[in-house]
Amino acid sequence: PSAARLAAGRATMADLKQIDLAHQAMSENVNDPARYAESDVVFHMAIFSASHNVLLQRFGYLVAEFLHLSFDMQQRALLQRDNVQDFSEDAERHRAVYERVNRAEADAAADSMLEVILDGKRNLIDAVESLREQGLSKK
């Protein structure tokens, strides 16, 4: 949320283009979990970069690693449940972040990013629970 807040006030046209391109890739891959995950990480890295804050940009690399691990766990859970995932709603939440950054709405951008993060947290908790249940049922 802090990076989105800063990006709303500091993003250059080039930054906005990178965020938009990342979001477009997310939207094009809503039914491909691996590609969606990659474009999601690119989106978040673009937000960190657009903050023009060195500390947040460096923190972004830690977040990227966590996102990769989180998406991997979620995808394993989906594959084991033989469940098809559509990430359209998640892409829309990310679009809201982009639009608010683009309109320089700092507080709204932070709020939208918090919504994205909390949704990701819920999805990760569900994946962990699912993997745990599947592990117990195999024993």
Coordinates of N, CA and C in Angstrom, one line a residue:
P1 N 0.8 -1.2 0.0 CA 0.0 0.0 0.0 C 0.8 1.3 0.0
S2 N 1.9 1.3 0.7 CA 2.8 2.5 0.8 C 3.4 2.7 -0.6
A3 N 3.8 1.7 -1.3 CA 4.4 1.9 -2.6 C 3.3 2.4 -3.6
A4 N 2.1 1.9 -3.5 CA 1.0 2.4 -4.4 C 0.7 3.9 -4.1
R5 N 0.7 4.2 -2.8 CA 0.5 5.6 -2.4 C 1.5 6.5 -3.0
L6 N 2.8 6.1 -2.8 CA 3.9 7.0 -3.4 C 3.8 7.0 -4.9
A7 N 3.6 5.8 -5.5 CA 3.5 5.8 -7.0 C 2.4 6.7 -7.5
A8 N 1.3 6.9 -6.8 CA 0.3 7.8 -7.2 C 0.8 9.2 -7.4
G9 N 1.7 9.6 -6.6 CA 2.3 10.9 -6.6 C 3.6 11.1 -7.4
R10 N 4.2 10.0 -7.7 CA 5.6 10.0 -8.3 C 5.7 9.4 -9.6
A11 N 4.7 8.6 -10.0 CA 4.9 7.8 -11.3 C 5.1 8.7 -12.5
T12 N 6.0 8.3 -13.3 CA 6.2 9.0 -14.6 C 5.4 8.3 -15.6
M13 N 5.3 8.9 -16.8 CA 4.6 8.3 -17.9 C 5.1 6.9 -18.2
A14 N 6.5 6.8 -18.2 CA 7.1 5.5 -18.4 C 6.7 4.5 -17.3
D15 N 6.6 4.9 -16.1 CA 6.2 4.0 -15.0 C 4.7 3.5 -15.3
L16 N 3.9 4.5 -15.6 CA 2.5 4.2 -15.8 C 2.3 3.2 -17.0
K17 N 3.1 3.3 -18.0 CA 3.1 2.4 -19.1 C 3.5 1.0 -18.7
Q18 N 4.5 0.9 -17.8 CA 4.9 -0.4 -17.4 C 3.9 -1.1 -16.5
I19 N 3.2 -0.3 -15.7 CA 2.1 -0.9 -14.8 C 1.0 -1.3 -15.7
D20 N 0.7 -0.5 -16.7 CA -0.4 -0.8 -17.6 C -0.1 -2.1 -18.4
L21 N 1.1 -2.2 -18.9 CA 1.5 -3.4 -19.7 C 1.4 -4.6 -18.8
A22 N 1.9 -4.5 -17.6 CA 1.8 -5.7 -16.7 C 0.3 -6.1 -16.4
H23 N -0.5 -5.1 -16.3 CA -1.9 -5.4 -16.0 C -2.5 -6.0 -17.3
Q24 N -2.2 -5.5 -18.5 CA -2.7 -6.1 -19.7 C -2.3 -7.6 -19.8
A25 N -1.1 -7.9 -19.4 CA -0.6 -9.3 -19.4 C -1.4 -10.1 -18.5
M26 N -1.7 -9.5 -17.3 CA -2.5 -10.2 -16.3 C -3.9 -10.5 -16.9
S27 N -4.5 -9.5 -17.5 CA -5.9 -9.7 -18.1 C -5.9 -10.7 -19.2
E28 N -4.8 -10.8 -20.0 CA -4.8 -11.7 -21.1 C -4.5 -13.2 -20.6
N29 N -4.1 -13.3 -19.4 CA -3.7 -14.7 -18.9 C -4.6 -15.1 -17.7
V30 N -5.8 -14.6 -17.6 CA -6.6 -15.0 -16.4 C -6.9 -16.4 -16.3
N31 N -6.8 -17.2 -17.3 CA -7.0 -18.6 -17.3 C -5.8 -19.5 -17.3
D32 N -4.6 -18.8 -17.2 CA -3.3 -19.5 -17.3 C -2.6 -19.2 -16.0
P33 N -2.7 -20.0 -15.0 CA -2.2 -19.6 -13.6 C -0.7 -19.3 -13.7
A34 N 0.1 -20.0 -14.4 CA 1.6 -19.7 -14.4 C 1.9 -18.4 -15.0
R35 N 1.3 -18.1 -16.2 CA 1.5 -16.8 -16.8 C 0.9 -15.7 -16.0
Y36 N -0.3 -15.9 -15.4 CA -0.9 -14.9 -14.6 C 0.0 -14.5 -13.4
A37 N 0.5 -15.5 -12.8 CA 1.4 -15.3 -11.7 C 2.6 -14.5 -12.0
E38 N 3.2 -14.8 -13.2 CA 4.4 -14.0 -13.6 C 4.0 -12.6 -13.9
S39 N 2.9 -12.3 -14.5 CA 2.5 -10.9 -14.8 C 2.1 -10.2 -13.6
D40 N 1.6 -11.0 -12.6 CA 1.2 -10.4 -11.3 C 2.4 -9.8 -10.6
V41 N 3.5 -10.6 -10.6 CA 4.8 -10.2 -10.0 C 5.3 -9.0 -10.7
V42 N 5.3 -9.0 -12.0 CA 5.7 -7.8 -12.8 C 4.9 -6.6 -12.4
F43 N 3.6 -6.7 -12.3 CA 2.8 -5.6 -11.9 C 3.2 -5.0 -10.6
H44 N 3.4 -5.9 -9.6 CA 3.8 -5.4 -8.2 C 5.2 -4.7 -8.3
M45 N 6.1 -5.3 -9.1 CA 7.5 -4.7 -9.2 C 7.4 -3.4 -9.9
A46 N 6.5 -3.2 -10.8 CA 6.3 -1.9 -11.5 C 5.7 -0.9 -10.5
I47 N 4.9 -1.3 -9.6 CA 4.4 -0.4 -8.6 C 5.5 0.0 -7.7
F48 N 6.3 -0.9 -7.2 CA 7.4 -0.6 -6.4 C 8.4 0.4 -7.1
S49 N 8.7 0.1 -8.3 CA 9.6 1.0 -9.1 C 9.0 2.4 -9.2
A50 N 7.7 2.5 -9.5 CA 7.0 3.8 -9.7 C 7.0 4.6 -8.4
S51 N 7.2 4.0 -7.2 CA 7.2 4.7 -6.0 C 8.5 5.6 -5.9
H52 N 9.5 5.3 -6.7 CA 10.7 6.1 -6.7 C 11.3 6.2 -5.3
N53 N 11.2 5.1 -4.5 CA 11.7 5.1 -3.2 C 12.6 3.9 -3.1
V54 N 13.9 4.1 -2.9 CA 14.9 3.1 -2.9 C 14.6 1.9 -2.0
L55 N 14.2 2.3 -0.8 CA 13.9 1.3 0.2 C 12.8 0.4 -0.2
L56 N 11.7 1.0 -0.7 CA 10.6 0.2 -1.2 C 10.9 -0.6 -2.4
Q57 N 11.7 -0.1 -3.3 CA 12.1 -0.8 -4.5 C 12.9 -2.1 -4.1
R58 N 13.8 -1.9 -3.1 CA 14.6 -3.1 -2.6 C 13.7 -4.1 -1.9
F59 N 12.7 -3.6 -1.2 CA 11.8 -4.4 -0.5 C 10.9 -5.2 -1.5
G60 N 10.7 -4.6 -2.7 CA 10.0 -5.3 -3.7 C 10.5 -6.6 -4.1
Y61 N 11.9 -6.7 -4.1 CA 12.5 -8.0 -4.5 C 12.1 -9.1 -3.5
L62 N 12.0 -8.7 -2.2 CA 11.6 -9.7 -1.2 C 10.2 -10.1 -1.4
V63 N 9.4 -9.1 -1.7 CA 7.9 -9.4 -2.0 C 7.8 -10.3 -3.2
A64 N 8.6 -10.0 -4.2 CA 8.5 -10.8 -5.5 C 8.8 -12.3 -5.2
E65 N 9.8 -12.5 -4.3 CA 10.1 -13.9 -3.9 C 9.0 -14.6 -3.2
F66 N 8.4 -13.8 -2.3 CA 7.2 -14.3 -1.5 C 6.1 -14.6 -2.5
L67 N 5.8 -13.7 -3.4 CA 4.7 -13.9 -4.4 C 4.9 -15.2 -5.2
H68 N 6.2 -15.4 -5.7 CA 6.5 -16.6 -6.4 C 6.1 -17.8 -5.6
L69 N 6.6 -17.9 -4.3 CA 6.3 -19.0 -3.5 C 4.8 -19.2 -3.2
S70 N 4.1 -18.1 -3.0 CA 2.7 -18.1 -2.7 C 1.9 -18.6 -3.9
F71 N 2.3 -18.1 -5.1 CA 1.6 -18.6 -6.3 C 1.9 -20.0 -6.6
D72 N 3.1 -20.5 -6.3 CA 3.4 -21.9 -6.5 C 2.5 -22.8 -5.6
M73 N 2.4 -22.4 -4.4 CA 1.6 -23.1 -3.4 C 0.1 -23.1 -3.9
Q74 N -0.4 -22.0 -4.3 CA -1.8 -21.9 -4.7 C -2.0 -22.8 -6.0
Q75 N -1.1 -22.8 -6.9 CA -1.2 -23.6 -8.1 C -1.2 -25.1 -7.8
R76 N -0.3 -25.5 -6.9 CA -0.3 -26.9 -6.5 C -1.6 -27.3 -5.9
A77 N -2.2 -26.4 -5.0 CA -3.4 -26.8 -4.4 C -4.5 -26.9 -5.5
L78 N -4.5 -26.0 -6.5 CA -5.5 -26.0 -7.5 C -5.4 -27.3 -8.4
L79 N -4.1 -27.7 -8.7 CA -3.9 -28.9 -9.5 C -4.3 -30.1 -8.7
Q80 N -4.1 -30.2 -7.4 CA -4.4 -31.4 -6.7 C -6.0 -31.5 -6.5
R81 N -6.6 -30.3 -6.5 CA -8.1 -30.3 -6.4 C -8.7 -30.5 -7.7
D82 N -7.9 -30.5 -8.8 CA -8.4 -30.5 -10.2 C -9.4 -29.4 -10.4
N83 N -9.1 -28.2 -9.9 CA -9.9 -27.0 -9.9 C -9.4 -26.0 -10.9
V84 N -10.2 -25.6 -11.8 CA -9.8 -24.5 -12.8 C -10.0 -23.2 -12.1
Q85 N -9.0 -22.3 -12.2 CA -9.1 -21.0 -11.6 C -9.2 -20.0 -12.7
D86 N -10.1 -19.0 -12.5 CA -10.2 -17.8 -13.3 C -9.8 -16.6 -12.5
F87 N -8.8 -15.9 -12.9 CA -8.3 -14.8 -12.1 C -8.9 -13.5 -12.6
S88 N -10.0 -13.5 -13.2 CA -10.6 -12.2 -13.7 C -10.9 -11.2 -12.6
E89 N -11.5 -11.7 -11.5 CA -11.8 -10.8 -10.4 C -10.5 -10.2 -9.8
D90 N -9.5 -11.0 -9.7 CA -8.2 -10.5 -9.2 C -7.6 -9.5 -10.1
A91 N -7.7 -9.7 -11.4 CA -7.2 -8.7 -12.4 C -7.9 -7.4 -12.3
E92 N -9.2 -7.5 -12.0 CA -10.0 -6.2 -11.8 C -9.6 -5.5 -10.6
R93 N -9.2 -6.2 -9.5 CA -8.7 -5.5 -8.3 C -7.4 -4.8 -8.6
H94 N -6.5 -5.5 -9.4 CA -5.3 -4.8 -9.8 C -5.5 -3.6 -10.7
R95 N -6.5 -3.8 -11.6 CA -6.8 -2.6 -12.5 C -7.2 -1.4 -11.7
A96 N -7.9 -1.6 -10.6 CA -8.3 -0.5 -9.7 C -7.1 0.2 -9.1
V97 N -6.1 -0.6 -8.8 CA -4.8 0.0 -8.3 C -4.2 0.8 -9.4
Y98 N -4.1 0.3 -10.6 CA -3.5 1.0 -11.7 C -4.3 2.3 -12.0
E99 N -5.6 2.3 -12.0 CA -6.4 3.5 -12.3 C -6.2 4.5 -11.3
R100 N -6.1 4.1 -10.0 CA -5.9 5.1 -8.9 C -4.5 5.7 -8.9
V101 N -3.5 4.9 -9.2 CA -2.2 5.4 -9.4 C -2.2 6.4 -10.6
N102 N -2.8 6.0 -11.7 CA -2.8 6.8 -12.9 C -3.5 8.2 -12.6
R103 N -4.5 8.2 -11.8 CA -5.2 9.4 -11.5 C -4.6 10.2 -10.3
A104 N -3.5 9.7 -9.8 CA -2.8 10.3 -8.7 C -3.7 10.4 -7.4
E105 N -4.5 9.4 -7.2 CA -5.3 9.3 -6.0 C -4.6 8.4 -5.0
A106 N -3.7 9.0 -4.2 CA -2.8 8.3 -3.3 C -3.5 7.4 -2.3
D107 N -4.4 8.0 -1.6 CA -5.1 7.2 -0.5 C -5.9 6.0 -1.1
A108 N -6.6 6.3 -2.2 CA -7.4 5.3 -2.9 C -6.5 4.2 -3.5
A109 N -5.3 4.6 -4.0 CA -4.4 3.6 -4.6 C -3.9 2.7 -3.4
A110 N -3.6 3.3 -2.3 CA -3.2 2.5 -1.1 C -4.3 1.5 -0.7
D111 N -5.5 2.0 -0.6 CA -6.6 1.2 -0.2 C -6.9 0.1 -1.2
S112 N -6.8 0.3 -2.5 CA -6.9 -0.7 -3.5 C -5.8 -1.7 -3.4
M113 N -4.6 -1.3 -3.2 CA -3.5 -2.3 -3.0 C -3.7 -3.1 -1.8
L114 N -4.2 -2.5 -0.7 CA -4.5 -3.3 0.5 C -5.5 -4.4 0.2
E115 N -6.5 -4.0 -0.6 CA -7.6 -5.0 -0.9 C -6.9 -6.2 -1.7
V116 N -6.0 -5.9 -2.6 CA -5.3 -6.9 -3.4 C -4.5 -7.8 -2.5
I117 N -3.8 -7.2 -1.6 CA -3.0 -7.9 -0.6 C -3.8 -8.8 0.3
L118 N -4.9 -8.3 0.8 CA -5.7 -9.1 1.7 C -6.4 -10.3 1.0
D119 N -6.8 -10.0 -0.3 CA -7.3 -11.1 -1.1 C -6.3 -12.2 -1.3
G120 N -5.1 -11.8 -1.6 CA -4.0 -12.7 -1.8 C -3.7 -13.5 -0.6
K121 N -3.8 -12.9 0.6 CA -3.6 -13.5 1.8 C -4.7 -14.6 2.0
R122 N -5.9 -14.3 1.8 CA -7.0 -15.2 1.9 C -6.8 -16.4 1.0
N123 N -6.4 -16.2 -0.3 CA -6.1 -17.2 -1.2 C -5.0 -18.1 -0.8
L124 N -3.9 -17.6 -0.2 CA -2.8 -18.3 0.3 C -3.3 -19.2 1.5
I125 N -4.0 -18.7 2.4 CA -4.5 -19.4 3.5 C -5.4 -20.6 3.0
D126 N -6.3 -20.3 2.1 CA -7.1 -21.4 1.5 C -6.2 -22.5 0.9
A127 N -5.2 -22.1 0.2 CA -4.3 -23.1 -0.5 C -3.5 -23.9 0.6
V128 N -3.0 -23.3 1.6 CA -2.3 -24.0 2.6 C -3.3 -25.0 3.3
E129 N -4.5 -24.5 3.6 CA -5.5 -25.4 4.2 C -5.8 -26.6 3.3
S130 N -6.0 -26.3 2.0 CA -6.3 -27.4 1.0 C -5.1 -28.4 0.9
L131 N -3.9 -27.9 0.8 CA -2.8 -28.8 0.8 C -2.6 -29.6 2.0
R132 N -2.9 -29.0 3.2 CA -2.8 -29.7 4.4 C -3.9 -30.8 4.5
E133 N -5.1 -30.5 4.1 CA -6.2 -31.5 4.0 C -5.8 -32.7 3.1
Q134 N -5.3 -32.3 1.9 CA -5.0 -33.3 0.9 C -3.8 -34.2 1.4
G135 N -2.9 -33.6 2.1 CA -1.8 -34.4 2.7 C -2.3 -35.4 3.8
L136 N -3.3 -34.9 4.6 CA -3.8 -35.8 5.6 C -4.7 -36.9 5.0
S137 N -5.4 -36.6 4.0 CA -6.3 -37.6 3.4 C -5.5 -38.7 2.7
K138 N -4.2 -38.4 2.3 CA -3.4 -39.4 1.6 C -2.7 -40.4 2.5
K139 N -2.7 -40.1 3.8 CA -2.0 -40.9 4.8 C -2.9 -42.1 5.3

